[in-house]
CSV table of C-alpha atoms and ligand atoms in Angstrom, one decimal:
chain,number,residue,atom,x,y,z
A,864,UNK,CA,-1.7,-17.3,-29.1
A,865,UNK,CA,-0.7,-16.7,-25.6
A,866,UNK,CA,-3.4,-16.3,-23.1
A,867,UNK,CA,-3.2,-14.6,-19.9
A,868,UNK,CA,-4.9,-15.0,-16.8
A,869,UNK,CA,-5.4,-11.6,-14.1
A,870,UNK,CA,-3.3,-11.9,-11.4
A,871,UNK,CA,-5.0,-12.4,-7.5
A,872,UNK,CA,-1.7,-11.1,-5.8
A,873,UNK,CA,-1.5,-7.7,-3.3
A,874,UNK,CA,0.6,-5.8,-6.1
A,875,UNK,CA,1.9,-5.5,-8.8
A,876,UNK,CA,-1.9,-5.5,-10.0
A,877,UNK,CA,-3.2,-6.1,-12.9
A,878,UNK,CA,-2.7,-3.2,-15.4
A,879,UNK,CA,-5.7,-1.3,-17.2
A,880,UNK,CA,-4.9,-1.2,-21.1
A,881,UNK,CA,-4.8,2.5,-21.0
A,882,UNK,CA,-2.0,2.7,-18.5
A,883,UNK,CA,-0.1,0.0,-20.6
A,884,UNK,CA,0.0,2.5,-23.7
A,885,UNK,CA,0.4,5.5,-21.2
A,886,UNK,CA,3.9,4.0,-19.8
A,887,UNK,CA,4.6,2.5,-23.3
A,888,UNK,CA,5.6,6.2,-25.3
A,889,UNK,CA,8.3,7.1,-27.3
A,890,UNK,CA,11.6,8.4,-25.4
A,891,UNK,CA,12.0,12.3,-25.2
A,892,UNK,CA,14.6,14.9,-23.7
A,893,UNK,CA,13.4,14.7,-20.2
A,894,UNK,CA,15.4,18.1,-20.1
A,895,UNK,CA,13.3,19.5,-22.8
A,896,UNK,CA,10.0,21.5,-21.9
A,897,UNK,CA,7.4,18.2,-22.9
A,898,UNK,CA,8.4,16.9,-19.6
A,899,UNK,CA,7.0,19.4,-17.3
A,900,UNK,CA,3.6,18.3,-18.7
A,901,UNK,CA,4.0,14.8,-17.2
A,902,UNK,CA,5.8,15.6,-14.0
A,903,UNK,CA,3.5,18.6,-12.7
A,904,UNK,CA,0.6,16.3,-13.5
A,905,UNK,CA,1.7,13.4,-11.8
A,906,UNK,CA,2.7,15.3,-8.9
A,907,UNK,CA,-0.5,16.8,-8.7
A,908,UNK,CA,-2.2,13.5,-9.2
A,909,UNK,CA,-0.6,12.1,-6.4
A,910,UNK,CA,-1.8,14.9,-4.3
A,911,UNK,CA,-5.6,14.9,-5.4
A,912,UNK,CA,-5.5,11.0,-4.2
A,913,UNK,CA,-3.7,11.5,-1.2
A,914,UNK,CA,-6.8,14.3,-0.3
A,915,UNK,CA,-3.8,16.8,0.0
A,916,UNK,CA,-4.1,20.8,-0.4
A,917,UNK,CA,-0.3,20.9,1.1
A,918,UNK,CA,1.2,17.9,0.3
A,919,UNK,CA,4.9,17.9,-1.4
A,920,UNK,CA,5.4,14.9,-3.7
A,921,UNK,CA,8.2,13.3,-4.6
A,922,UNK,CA,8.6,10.3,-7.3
A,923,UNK,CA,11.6,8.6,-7.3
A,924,UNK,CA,12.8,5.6,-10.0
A,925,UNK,CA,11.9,2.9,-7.3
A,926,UNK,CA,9.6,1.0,-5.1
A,927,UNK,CA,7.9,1.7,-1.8
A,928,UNK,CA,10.9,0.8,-0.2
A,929,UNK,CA,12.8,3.9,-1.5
A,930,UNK,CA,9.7,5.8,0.1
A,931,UNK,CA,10.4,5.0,3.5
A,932,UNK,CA,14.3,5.1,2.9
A,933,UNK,CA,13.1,8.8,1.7
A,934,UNK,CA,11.2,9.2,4.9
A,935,UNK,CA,13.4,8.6,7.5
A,936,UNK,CA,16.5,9.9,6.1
A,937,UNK,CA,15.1,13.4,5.1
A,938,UNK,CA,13.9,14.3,8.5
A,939,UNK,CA,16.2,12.2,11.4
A,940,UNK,CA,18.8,12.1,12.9
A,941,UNK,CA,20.9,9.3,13.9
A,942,UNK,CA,20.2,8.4,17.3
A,943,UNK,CA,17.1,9.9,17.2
A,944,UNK,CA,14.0,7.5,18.5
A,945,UNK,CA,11.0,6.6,16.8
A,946,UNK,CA,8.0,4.5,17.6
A,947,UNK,CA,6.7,1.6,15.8
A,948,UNK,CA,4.3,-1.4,16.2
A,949,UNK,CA,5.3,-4.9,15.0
A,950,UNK,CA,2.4,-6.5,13.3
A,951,UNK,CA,3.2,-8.2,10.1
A,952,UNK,CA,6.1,-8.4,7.6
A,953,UNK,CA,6.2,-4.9,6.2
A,954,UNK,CA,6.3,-2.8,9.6
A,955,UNK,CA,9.1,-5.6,10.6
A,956,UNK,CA,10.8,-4.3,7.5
A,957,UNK,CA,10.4,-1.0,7.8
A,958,UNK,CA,11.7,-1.0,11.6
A,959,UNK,CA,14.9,-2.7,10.2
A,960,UNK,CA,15.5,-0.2,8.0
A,961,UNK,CA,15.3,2.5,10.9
A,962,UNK,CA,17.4,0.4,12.8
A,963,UNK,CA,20.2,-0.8,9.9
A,964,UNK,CA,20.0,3.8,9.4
A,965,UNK,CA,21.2,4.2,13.1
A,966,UNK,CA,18.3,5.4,14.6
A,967,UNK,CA,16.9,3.7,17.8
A,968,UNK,CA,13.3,1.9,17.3
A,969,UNK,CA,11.0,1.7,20.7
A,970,UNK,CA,8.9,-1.5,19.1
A,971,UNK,CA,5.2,-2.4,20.2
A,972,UNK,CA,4.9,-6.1,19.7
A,973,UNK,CA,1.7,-7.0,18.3
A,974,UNK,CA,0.6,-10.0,17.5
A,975,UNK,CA,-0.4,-10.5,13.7
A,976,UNK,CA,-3.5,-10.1,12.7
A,977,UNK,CA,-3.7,-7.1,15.4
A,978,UNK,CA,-3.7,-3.5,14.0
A,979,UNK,CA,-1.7,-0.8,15.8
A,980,UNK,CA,-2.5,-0.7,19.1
A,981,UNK,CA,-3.2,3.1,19.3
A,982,UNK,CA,-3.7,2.9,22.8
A,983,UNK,CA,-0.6,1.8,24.1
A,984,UNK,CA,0.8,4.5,21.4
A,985,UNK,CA,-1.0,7.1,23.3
A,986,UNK,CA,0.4,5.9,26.8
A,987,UNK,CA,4.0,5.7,25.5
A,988,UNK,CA,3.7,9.0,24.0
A,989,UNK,CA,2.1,10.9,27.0
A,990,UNK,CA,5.2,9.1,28.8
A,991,UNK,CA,7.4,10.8,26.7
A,992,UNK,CA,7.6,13.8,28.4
A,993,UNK,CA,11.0,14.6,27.3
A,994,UNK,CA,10.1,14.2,23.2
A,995,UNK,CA,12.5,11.9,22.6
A,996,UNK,CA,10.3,10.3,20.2
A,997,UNK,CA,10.5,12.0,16.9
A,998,UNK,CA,8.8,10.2,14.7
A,999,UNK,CA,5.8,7.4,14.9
A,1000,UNK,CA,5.9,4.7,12.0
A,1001,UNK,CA,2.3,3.7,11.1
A,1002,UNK,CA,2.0,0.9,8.2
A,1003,UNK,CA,-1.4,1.3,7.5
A,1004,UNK,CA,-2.3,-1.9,5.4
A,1005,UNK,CA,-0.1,-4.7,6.7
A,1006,UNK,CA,-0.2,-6.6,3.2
A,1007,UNK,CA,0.9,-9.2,4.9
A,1008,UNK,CA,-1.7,-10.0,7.1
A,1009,UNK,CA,-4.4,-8.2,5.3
A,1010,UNK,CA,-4.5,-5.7,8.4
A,1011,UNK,CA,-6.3,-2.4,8.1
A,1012,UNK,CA,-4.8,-0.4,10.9
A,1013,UNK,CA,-6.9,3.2,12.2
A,1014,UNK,CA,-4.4,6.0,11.1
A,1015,UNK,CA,-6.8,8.7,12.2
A,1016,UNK,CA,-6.9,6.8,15.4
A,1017,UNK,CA,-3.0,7.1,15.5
A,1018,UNK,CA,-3.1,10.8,15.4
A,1019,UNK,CA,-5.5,11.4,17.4
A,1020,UNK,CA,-3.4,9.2,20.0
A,1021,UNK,CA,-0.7,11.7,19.3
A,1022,UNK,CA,-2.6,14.2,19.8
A,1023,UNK,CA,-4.2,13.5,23.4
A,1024,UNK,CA,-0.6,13.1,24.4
A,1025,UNK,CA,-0.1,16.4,22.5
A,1026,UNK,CA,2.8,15.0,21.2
A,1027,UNK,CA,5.5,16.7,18.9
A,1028,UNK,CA,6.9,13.7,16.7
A,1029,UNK,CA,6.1,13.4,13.2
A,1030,UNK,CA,3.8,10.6,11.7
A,1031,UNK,CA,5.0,8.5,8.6
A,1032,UNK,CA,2.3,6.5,7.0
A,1033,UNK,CA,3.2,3.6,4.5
A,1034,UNK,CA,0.2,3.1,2.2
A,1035,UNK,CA,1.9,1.3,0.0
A,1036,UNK,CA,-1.1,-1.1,0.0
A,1037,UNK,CA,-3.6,1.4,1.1
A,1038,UNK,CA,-3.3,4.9,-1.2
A,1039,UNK,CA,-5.6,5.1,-4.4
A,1040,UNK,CA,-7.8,1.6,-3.3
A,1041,UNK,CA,-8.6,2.9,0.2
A,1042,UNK,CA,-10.0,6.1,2.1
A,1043,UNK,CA,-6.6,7.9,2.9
A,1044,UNK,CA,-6.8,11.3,4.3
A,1045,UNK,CA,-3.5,13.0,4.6
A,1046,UNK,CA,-4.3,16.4,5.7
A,1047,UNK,CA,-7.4,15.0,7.7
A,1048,UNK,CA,-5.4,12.9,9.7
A,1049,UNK,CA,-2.5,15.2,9.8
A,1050,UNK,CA,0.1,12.8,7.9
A,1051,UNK,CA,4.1,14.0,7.9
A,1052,UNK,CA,4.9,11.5,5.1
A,1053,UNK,CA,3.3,9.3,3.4
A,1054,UNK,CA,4.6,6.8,1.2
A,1055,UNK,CA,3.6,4.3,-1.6
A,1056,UNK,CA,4.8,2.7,-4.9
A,1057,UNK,CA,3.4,2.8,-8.4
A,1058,UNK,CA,2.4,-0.8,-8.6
A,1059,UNK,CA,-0.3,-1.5,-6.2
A,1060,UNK,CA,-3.1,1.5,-6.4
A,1061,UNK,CA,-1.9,2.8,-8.9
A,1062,UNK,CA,-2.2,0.1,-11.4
A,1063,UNK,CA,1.1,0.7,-12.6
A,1064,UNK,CA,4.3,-1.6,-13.3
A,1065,UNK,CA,6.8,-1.3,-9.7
A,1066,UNK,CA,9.6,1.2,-10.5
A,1067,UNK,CA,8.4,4.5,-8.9
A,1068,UNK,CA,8.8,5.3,-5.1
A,1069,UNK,CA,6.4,7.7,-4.0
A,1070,UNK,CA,6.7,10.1,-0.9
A,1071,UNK,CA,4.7,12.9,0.3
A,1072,UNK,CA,6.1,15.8,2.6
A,1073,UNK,CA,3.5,17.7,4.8
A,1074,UNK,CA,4.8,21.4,5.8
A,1075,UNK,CA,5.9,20.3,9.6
A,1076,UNK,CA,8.1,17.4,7.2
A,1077,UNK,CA,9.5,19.9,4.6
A,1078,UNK,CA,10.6,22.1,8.0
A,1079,UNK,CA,12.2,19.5,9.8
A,1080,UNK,CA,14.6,18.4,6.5
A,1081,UNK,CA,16.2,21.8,6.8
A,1082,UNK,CA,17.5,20.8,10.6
A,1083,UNK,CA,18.0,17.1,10.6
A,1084,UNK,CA,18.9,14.2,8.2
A,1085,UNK,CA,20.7,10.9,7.7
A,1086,UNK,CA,23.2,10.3,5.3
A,1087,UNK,CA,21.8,10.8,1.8
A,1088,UNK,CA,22.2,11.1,-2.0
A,1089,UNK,CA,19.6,9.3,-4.0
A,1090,UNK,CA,16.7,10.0,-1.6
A,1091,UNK,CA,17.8,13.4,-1.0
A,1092,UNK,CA,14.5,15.6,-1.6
A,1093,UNK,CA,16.6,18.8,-1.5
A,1094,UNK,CA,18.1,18.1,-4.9
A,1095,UNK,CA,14.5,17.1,-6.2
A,1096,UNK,CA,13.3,20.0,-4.5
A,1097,UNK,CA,15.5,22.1,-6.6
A,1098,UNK,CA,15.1,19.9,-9.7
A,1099,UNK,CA,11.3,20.3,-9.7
A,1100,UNK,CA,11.8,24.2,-9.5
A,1101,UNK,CA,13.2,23.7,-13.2
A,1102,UNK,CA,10.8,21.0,-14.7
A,1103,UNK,CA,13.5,18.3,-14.2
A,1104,UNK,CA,14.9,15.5,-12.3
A,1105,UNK,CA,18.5,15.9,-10.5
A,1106,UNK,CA,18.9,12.3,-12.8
A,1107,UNK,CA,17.0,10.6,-15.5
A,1108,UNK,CA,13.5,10.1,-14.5
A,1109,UNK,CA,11.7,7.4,-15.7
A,1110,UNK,CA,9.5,9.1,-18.2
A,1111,UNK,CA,7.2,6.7,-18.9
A,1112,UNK,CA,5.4,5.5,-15.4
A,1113,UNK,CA,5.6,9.1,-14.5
A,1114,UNK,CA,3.6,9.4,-17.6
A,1115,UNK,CA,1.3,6.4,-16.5
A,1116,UNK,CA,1.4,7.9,-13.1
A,1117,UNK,CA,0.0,10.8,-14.4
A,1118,UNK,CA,-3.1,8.8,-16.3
A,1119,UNK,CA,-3.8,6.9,-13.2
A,1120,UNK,CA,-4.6,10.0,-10.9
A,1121,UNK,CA,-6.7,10.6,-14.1
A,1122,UNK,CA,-8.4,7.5,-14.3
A,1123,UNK,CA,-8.8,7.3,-10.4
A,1124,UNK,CA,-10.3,11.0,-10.4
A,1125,UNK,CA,-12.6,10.0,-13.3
A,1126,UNK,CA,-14.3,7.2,-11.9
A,1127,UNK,CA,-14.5,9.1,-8.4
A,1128,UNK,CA,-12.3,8.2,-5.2
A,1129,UNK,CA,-15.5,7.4,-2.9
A,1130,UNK,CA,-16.3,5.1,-6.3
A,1131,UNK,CA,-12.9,3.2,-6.0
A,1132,UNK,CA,-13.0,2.6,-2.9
A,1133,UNK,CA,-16.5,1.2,-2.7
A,1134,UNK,CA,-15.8,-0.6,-5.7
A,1135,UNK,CA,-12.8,-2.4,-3.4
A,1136,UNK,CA,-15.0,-2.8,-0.1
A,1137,UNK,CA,-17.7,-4.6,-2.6
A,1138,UNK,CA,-15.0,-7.3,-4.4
A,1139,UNK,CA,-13.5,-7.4,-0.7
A,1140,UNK,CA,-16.8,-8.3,0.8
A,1141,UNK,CA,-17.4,-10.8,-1.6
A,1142,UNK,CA,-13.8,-12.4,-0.7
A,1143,UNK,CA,-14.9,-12.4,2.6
A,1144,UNK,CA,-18.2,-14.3,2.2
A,1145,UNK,CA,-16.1,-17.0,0.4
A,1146,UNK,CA,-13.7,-17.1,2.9
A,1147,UNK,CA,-17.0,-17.9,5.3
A,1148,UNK,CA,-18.1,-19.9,3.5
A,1149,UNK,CA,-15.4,-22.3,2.7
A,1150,UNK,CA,-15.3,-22.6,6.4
A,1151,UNK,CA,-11.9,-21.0,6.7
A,1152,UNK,CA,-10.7,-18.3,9.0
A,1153,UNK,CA,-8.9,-14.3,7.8
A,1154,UNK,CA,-6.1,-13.6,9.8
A,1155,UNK,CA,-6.9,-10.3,10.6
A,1156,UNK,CA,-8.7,-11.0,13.7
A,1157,UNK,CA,-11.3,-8.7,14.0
A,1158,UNK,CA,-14.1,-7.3,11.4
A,1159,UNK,CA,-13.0,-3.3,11.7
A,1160,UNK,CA,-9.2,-4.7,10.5
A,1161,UNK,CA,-10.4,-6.4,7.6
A,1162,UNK,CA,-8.5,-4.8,4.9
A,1163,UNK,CA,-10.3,-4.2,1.4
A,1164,UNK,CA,-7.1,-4.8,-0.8
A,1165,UNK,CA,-5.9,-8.1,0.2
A,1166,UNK,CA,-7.0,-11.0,2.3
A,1167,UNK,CA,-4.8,-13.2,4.2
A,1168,UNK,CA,-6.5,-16.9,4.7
A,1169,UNK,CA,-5.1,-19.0,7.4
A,1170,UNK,CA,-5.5,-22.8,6.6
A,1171,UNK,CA,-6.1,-26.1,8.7
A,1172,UNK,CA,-3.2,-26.7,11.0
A,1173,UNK,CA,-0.8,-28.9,9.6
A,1174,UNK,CA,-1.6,-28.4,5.7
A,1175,UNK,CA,1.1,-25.8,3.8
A,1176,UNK,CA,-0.8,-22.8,2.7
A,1177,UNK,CA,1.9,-22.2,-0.1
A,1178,UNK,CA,0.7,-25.8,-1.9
A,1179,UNK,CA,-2.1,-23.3,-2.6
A,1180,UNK,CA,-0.1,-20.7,-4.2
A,1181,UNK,CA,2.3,-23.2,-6.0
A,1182,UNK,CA,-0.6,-25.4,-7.7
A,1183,UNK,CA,-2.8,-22.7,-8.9
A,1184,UNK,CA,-0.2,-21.5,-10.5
A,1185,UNK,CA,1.2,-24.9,-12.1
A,1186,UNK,CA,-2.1,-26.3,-12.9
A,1187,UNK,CA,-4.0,-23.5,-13.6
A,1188,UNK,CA,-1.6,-20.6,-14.7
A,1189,UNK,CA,-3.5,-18.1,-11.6
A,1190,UNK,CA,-1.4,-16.3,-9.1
A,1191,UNK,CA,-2.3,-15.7,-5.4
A,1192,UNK,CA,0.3,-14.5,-2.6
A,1193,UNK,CA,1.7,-16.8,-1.0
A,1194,UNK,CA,2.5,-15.9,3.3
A,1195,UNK,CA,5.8,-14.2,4.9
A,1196,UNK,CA,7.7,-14.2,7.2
A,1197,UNK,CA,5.8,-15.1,10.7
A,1198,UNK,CA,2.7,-16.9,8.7
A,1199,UNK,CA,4.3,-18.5,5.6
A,1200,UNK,CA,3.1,-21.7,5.4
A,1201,UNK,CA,-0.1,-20.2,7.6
A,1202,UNK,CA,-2.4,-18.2,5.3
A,1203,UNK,CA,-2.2,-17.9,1.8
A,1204,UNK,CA,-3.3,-14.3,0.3
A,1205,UNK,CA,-5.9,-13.3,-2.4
A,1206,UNK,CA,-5.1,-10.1,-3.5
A,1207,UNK,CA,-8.0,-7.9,-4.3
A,1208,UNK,CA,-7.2,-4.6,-5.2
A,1209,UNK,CA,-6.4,-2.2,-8.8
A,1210,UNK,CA,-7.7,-3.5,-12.2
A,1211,UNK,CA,-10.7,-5.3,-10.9
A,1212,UNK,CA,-13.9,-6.1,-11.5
A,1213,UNK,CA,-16.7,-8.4,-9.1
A,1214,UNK,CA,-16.7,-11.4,-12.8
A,1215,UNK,CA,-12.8,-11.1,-12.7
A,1216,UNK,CA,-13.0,-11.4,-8.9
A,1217,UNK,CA,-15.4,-14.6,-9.0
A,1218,UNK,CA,-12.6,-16.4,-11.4
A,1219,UNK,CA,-10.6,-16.3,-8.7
A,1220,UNK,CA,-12.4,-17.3,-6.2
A,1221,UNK,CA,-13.5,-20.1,-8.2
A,1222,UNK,CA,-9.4,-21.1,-8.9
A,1223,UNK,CA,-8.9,-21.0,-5.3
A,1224,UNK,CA,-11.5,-23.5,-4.6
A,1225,UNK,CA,-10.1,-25.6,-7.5
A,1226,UNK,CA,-6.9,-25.9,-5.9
A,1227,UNK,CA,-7.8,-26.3,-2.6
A,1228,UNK,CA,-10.0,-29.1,-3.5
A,1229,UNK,CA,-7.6,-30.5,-5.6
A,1230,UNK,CA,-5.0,-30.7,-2.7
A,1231,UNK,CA,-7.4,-32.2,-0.5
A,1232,UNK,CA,-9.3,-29.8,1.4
A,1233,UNK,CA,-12.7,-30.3,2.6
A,1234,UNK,CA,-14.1,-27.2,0.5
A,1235,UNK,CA,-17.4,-27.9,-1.7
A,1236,UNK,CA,-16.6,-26.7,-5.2
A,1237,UNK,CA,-18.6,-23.2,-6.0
A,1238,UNK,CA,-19.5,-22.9,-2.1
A,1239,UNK,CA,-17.3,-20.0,-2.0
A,1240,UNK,CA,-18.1,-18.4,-5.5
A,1241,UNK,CA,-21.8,-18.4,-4.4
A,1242,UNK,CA,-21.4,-16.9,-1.4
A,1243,UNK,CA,-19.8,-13.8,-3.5
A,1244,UNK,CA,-21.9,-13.9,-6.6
A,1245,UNK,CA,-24.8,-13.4,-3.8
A,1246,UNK,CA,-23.0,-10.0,-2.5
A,1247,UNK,CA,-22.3,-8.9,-5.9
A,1248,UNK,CA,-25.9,-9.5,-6.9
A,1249,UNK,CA,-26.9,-7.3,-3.9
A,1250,UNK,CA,-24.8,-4.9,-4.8
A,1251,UNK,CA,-23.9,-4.6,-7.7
A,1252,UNK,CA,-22.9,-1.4,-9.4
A,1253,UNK,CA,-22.4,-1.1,-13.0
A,1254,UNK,CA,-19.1,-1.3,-15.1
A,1255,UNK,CA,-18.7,0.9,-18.1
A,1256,UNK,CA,-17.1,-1.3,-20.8
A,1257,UNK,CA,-13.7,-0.4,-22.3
A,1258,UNK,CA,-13.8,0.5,-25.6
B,1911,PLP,N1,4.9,-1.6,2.5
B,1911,PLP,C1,3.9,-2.4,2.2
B,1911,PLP,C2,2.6,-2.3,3.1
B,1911,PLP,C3,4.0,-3.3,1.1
B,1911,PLP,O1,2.9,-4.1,0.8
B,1911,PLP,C4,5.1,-3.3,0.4
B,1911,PLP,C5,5.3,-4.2,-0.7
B,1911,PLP,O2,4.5,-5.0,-1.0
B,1911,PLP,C6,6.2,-2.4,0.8
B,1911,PLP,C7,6.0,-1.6,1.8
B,1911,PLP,C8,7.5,-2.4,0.0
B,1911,PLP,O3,7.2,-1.9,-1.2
B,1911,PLP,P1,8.1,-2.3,-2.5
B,1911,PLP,O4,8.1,-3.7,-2.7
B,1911,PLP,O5,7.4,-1.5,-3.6
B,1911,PLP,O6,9.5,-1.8,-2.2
């Protein structure tokens, strides 16, 4: 028999049965009429999670990164400027990408752990008199820091400056686990993957195109074939794909806006502030230290644990996996070697939760950290005790 144990990594999560069977279907002529009913849906999905009434979505065969590719290269212009804060491995990454497409990045260093400092944003942008700015990158779960940055407090930056540019979220980490307003916070584009909210295997790259967005594709553009949304645009209009579409995670995709909608949004999210809080307490009460550095950036999908100077955080990672088969994310870039991660976020309940809080303790103590054995497990148990909301059982 081959026993598994859930995964404790920021994405892929682990996968509810239901969407295993969803993505798991027989192959059909995706130019045939049974695929409208699985691309309408899952575009529509998308849309009801994202809080959208005028959202365009787009799902390509990829990953997050193929939504920010489809960001930036559907609506600039090379040479064009954009605005960006540094903070953690994934807005680095995303500012490459900007910079490798030609475009010119005006970069906000910020330490990590910080969130975007929507302050500065709002100087820089009432600066920018001239609107050379066009668009403002906003990564609003650094994953790698466990960073919850304040989108709405992004916009409304842009607006006191009464600034023109466009704003690009990546929720890669965020959408379908965490409040996420794209219409309330006036999002351009928004982008995320199928494996982290969604529950979902990675292979589907998801962007959404606000009106202002859909306008500004007709004027500008980078170089572009794969990402292009014009061609999905026009495939859409006919039920189809202007390639093969991969049939199956759309048809998971589809299931999870489903299973998302049925147990309620506000629900989800609760149910991920509850697990995270729990994390949290451990954390405390091991004695150890987040990296995001201030309660209101405390992210509720992943948490990123800094430990004692001098001892590798990725003997963590590396022995709870070898000794006892249990996967938590180990640090990039800037902080690997700094904090290890517990991912906390899809698939999860507050008994699954406490099983890996109670590895983590194992293999700390096991490499020789001062951590008392069930310190941290109690500390959650007594948060989920208090609050506590009832799971229905899977049949
Ligand atoms: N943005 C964030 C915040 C992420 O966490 C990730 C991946 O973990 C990405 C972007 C890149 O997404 P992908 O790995 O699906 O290409």
């Amino acid at each position: 028999m081959s026993l598994q144990n859930p995964v404790f990594i920021p994405g892929p999560t682990n996968m509810p049965e239901s969407l295993r069977r969803a993505c798991d279907m027989p192959t059909i002529d995706h130019r045939s009429d049974l695929f409208k009913d699985i691309l309408h849906p899952a575009r529509d999905g998308v849309k009801r999670v994202l809080k959208s009434a005028v959202a365009e979505v787009f799902v390509f065969p990829s990953t997050g990164t193929g939504g920010w590719e489809t960001a930036i290269t559907n609506t600039l212009t090379p040479g064009d400027t954009v605005l960006a804060a540094r903070n953690g491995m994934f807005s680095q990454k995303w500012i490459d990408m900007c910079q490798r497409h030609g475009l010119t990045v005006e970069i906000i260093e910020t330490p990590w752990g910080e969130g975007i400092p929507t302050a500065r944003f709002e100087e820089i942008l009432t600066a920018d008199t001239a609107h050379k700015i066009k668009a403002v990158l906003a990564t609003h779960n650094e994953t790698a820091t466990g960073v919850r940055s304040d989108i709405a407090g992004v916009r409304r930056a842009m607006d006191a400056a009464k600034h023109p540019a466009l704003l690009f979220v990546d929720g890669v980490s965020s959408i379908g686990s965490m409040p996420f307003e794209f219409d309330g916070w006036k999002i351009d584009v928004a982008v995320t993957g199928s494996q982290k909210g969604f529950m979902l295997p990675a292979g589907l790259g998801i962007a959404a195109f606000s009106p202002k967005a859909m306008a500004a594709v007709e004027t500008g553009g980078l170089p572009r074939t794969y990402f292009d949304i014009r061609d999905m645009v026009k495939g859409y209009a006919i039920n189809g794909y202007p390639y093969t579409p991969a049939v199956g995670l759309l048809n998971g995709l589809k299931t999870a806006s489903e299973m998302l909608m049925e147990e309620g949004l506000d629900n989800v999210f609760a149910r991920h502030t509850r697990i995270a809080t729990g994390v949290r307490a451990a954390v405390q009460a091991w004695g150890l230290q987040l990296c995001a550095i201030r309660p209101d950036l405390y992210s509720d999908t992943v948490s990123a644990i800094r430990t004692p100077e001098g001892f590798d955080a990725g003997r963590i990672v590396s022995h709870a996996s070898k000794r006892y088969g249990v996967a938590f994310g180990a640090g990039l870039g800037q902080v690997a070697g700094k904090v290890f991660r517990i991912g906390h976020l899809g698939s999860l309940t507050d008994v699954l939760m406490l099983s890996g809080l109670a590895t983590a303790e194992m293999a700390m103590a096991d490499l020789g950290l001062d951590i008392r054995l069930g310190s941290g497990v109690a500390a959650a148990q007594e948060v989920y005790r208090r609050t506590a909301a009832p799971v229905a059982l899977a049949a």
